[in-house]
PDB file of C-alpha atoms in Angstrom:
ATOM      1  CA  UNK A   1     -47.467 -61.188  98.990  1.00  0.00           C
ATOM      2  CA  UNK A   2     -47.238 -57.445 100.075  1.00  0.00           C
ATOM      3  CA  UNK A   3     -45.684 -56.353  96.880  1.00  0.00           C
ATOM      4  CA  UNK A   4     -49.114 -58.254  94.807  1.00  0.00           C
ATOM      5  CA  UNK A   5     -51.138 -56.335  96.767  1.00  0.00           C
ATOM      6  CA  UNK A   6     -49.697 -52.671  96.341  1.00  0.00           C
ATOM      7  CA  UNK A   7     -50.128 -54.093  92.485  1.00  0.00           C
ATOM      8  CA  UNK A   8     -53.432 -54.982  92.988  1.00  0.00           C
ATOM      9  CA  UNK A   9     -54.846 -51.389  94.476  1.00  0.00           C
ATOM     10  CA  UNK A  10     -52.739 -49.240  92.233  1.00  0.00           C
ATOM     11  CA  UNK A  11     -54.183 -51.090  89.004  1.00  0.00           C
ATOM     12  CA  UNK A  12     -57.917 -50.953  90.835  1.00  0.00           C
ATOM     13  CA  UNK A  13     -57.049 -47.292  91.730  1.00  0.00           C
ATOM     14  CA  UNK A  14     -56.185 -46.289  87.663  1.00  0.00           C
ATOM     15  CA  UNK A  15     -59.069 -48.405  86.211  1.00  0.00           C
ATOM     16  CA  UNK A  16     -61.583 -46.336  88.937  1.00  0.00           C
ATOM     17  CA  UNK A  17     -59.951 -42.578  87.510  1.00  0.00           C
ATOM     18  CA  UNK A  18     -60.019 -43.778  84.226  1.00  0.00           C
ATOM     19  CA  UNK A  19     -63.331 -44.564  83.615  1.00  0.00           C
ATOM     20  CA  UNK A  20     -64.547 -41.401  85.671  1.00  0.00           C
ATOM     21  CA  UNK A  21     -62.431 -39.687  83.181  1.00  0.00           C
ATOM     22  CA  UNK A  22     -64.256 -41.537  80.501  1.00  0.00           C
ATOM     23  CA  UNK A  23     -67.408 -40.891  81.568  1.00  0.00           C
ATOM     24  CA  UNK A  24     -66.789 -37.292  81.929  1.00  0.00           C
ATOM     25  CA  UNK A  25     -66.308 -36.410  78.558  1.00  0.00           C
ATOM     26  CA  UNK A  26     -69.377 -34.704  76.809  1.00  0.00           C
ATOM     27  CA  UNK A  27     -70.851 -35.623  72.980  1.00  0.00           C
ATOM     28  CA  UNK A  28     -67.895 -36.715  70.620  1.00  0.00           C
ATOM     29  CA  UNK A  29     -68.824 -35.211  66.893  1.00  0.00           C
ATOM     30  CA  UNK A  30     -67.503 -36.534  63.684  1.00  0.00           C
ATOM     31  CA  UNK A  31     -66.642 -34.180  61.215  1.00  0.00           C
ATOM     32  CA  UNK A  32     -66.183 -34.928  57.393  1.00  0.00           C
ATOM     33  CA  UNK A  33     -63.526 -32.166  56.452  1.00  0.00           C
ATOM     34  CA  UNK A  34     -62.557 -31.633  52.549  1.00  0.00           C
ATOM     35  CA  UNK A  35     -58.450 -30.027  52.215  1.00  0.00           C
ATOM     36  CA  UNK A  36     -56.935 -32.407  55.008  1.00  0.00           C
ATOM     37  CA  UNK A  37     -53.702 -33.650  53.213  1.00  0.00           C
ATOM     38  CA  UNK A  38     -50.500 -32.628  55.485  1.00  0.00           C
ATOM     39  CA  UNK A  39     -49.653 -32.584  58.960  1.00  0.00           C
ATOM     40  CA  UNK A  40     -49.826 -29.033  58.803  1.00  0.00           C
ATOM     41  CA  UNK A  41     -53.324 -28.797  57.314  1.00  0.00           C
ATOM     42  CA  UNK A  42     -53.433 -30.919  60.873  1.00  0.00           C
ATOM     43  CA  UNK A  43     -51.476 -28.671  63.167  1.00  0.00           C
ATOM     44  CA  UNK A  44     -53.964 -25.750  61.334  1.00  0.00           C
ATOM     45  CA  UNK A  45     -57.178 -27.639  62.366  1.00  0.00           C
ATOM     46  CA  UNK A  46     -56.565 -28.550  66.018  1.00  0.00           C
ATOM     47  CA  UNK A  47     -55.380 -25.052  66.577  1.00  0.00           C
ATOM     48  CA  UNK A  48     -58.136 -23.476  65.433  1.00  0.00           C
ATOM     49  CA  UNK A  49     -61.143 -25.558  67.011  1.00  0.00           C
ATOM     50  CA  UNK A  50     -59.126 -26.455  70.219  1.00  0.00           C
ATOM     51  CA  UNK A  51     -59.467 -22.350  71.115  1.00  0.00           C
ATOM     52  CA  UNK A  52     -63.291 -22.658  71.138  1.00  0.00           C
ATOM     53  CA  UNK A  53     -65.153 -22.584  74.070  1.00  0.00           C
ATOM     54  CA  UNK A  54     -66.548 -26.061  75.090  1.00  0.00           C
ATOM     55  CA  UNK A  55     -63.933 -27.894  73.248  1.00  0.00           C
ATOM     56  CA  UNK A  56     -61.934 -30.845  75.479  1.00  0.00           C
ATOM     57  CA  UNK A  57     -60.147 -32.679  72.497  1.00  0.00           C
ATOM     58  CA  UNK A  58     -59.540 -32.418  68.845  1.00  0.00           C
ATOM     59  CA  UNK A  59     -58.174 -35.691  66.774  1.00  0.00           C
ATOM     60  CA  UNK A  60     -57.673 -35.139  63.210  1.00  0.00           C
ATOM     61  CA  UNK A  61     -57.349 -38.646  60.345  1.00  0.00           C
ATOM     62  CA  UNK A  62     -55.846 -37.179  57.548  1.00  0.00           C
ATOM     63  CA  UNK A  63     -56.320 -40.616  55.603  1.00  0.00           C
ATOM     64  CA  UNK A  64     -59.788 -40.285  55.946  1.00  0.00           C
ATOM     65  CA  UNK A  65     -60.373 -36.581  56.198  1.00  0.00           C
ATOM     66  CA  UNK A  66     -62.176 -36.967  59.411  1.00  0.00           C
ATOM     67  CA  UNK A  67     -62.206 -34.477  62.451  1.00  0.00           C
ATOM     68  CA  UNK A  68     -63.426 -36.161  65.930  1.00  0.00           C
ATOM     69  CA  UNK A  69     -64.406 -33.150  68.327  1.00  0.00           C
ATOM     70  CA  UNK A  70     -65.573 -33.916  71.988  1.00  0.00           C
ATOM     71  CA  UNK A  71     -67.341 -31.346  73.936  1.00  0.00           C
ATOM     72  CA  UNK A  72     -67.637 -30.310  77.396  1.00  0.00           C
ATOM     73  CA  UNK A  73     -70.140 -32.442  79.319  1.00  0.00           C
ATOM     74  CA  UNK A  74     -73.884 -31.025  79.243  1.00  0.00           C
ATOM     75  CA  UNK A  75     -72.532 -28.813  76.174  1.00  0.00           C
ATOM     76  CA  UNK A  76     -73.032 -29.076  72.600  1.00  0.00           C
ATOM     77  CA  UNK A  77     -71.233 -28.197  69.554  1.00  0.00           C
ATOM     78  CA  UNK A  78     -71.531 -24.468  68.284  1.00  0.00           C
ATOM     79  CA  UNK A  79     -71.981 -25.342  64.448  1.00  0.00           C
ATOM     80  CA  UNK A  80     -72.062 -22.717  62.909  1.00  0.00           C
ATOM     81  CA  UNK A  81     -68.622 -20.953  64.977  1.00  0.00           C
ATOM     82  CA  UNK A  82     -67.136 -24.513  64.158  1.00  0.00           C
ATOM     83  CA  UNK A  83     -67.778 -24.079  60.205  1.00  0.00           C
ATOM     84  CA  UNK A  84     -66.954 -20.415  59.903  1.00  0.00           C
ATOM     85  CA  UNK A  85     -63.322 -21.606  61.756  1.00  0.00           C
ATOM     86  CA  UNK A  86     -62.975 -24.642  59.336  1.00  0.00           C
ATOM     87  CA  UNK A  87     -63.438 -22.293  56.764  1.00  0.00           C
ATOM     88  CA  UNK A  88     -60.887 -19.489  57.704  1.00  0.00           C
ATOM     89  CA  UNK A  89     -58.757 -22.116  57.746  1.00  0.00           C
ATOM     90  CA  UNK A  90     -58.735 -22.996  54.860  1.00  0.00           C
ATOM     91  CA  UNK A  91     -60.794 -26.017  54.597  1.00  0.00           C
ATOM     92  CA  UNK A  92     -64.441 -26.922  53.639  1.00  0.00           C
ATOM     93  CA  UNK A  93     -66.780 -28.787  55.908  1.00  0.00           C
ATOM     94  CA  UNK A  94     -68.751 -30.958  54.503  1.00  0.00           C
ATOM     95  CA  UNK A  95     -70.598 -33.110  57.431  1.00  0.00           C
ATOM     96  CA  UNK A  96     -71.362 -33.108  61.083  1.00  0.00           C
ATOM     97  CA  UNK A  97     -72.439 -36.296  62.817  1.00  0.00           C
ATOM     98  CA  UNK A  98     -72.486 -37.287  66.475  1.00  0.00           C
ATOM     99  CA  UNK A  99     -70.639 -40.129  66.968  1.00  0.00           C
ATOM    100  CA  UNK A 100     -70.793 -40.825  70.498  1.00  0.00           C
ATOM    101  CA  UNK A 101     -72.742 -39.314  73.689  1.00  0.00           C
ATOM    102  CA  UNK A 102     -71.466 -40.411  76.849  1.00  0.00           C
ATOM    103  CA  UNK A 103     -73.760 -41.818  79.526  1.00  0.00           C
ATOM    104  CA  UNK A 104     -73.591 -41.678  83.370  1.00  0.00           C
TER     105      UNK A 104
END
């Protein structure tokens, strides 16, 4: 019965830090990126937008030549830094969306 229970409060005790961790997490943006073929053009991509300020996570789809960006909480996403780094890199940028705001 013991052994249920220590079950029981470390599962409640994840599914509380997880969704505080959720709900920390700023705007995600959706980016429509021409050029993304290769893991490398993916290693390129996450480099160079994971150094700028504000940024908490970078997940690149090469098959659909997407990049999803979220933001620190209560910040938004420099555009125009974020296109001039897509470009240097190499790529062309052809969309931003927001795909997601979190809500407290």
């Amino acid at each position: 019965m013991t052994h249920k229970i220590k079950k029981l409060i470390i599962l409640g005790t994840t599914l509380i830090l997880w969704s505080q961790l959720n709900f920390a997490a700023g705007k995600t943006y959706n980016l429509k990126v021409d050029g993304l073929v290769c893991p490398f053009c993916e290693y390129n991509i996450k480099k160079k937008l994971s150094k700028l300020d504000n940024i908490e996570s970078v997940d690149v789809n090469l098959k659909k030549g997407t990049v999803d960006i979220i933001v620190a909480e209560g910040k938004d996403l420099q555009e125009k830094i974020v296109k001039q780094e897509i470009k240097d890199a190499g790529f062309t940028l052809k969309s931003i969306k927001v795909k997601k705001v979190s809500k407290k």
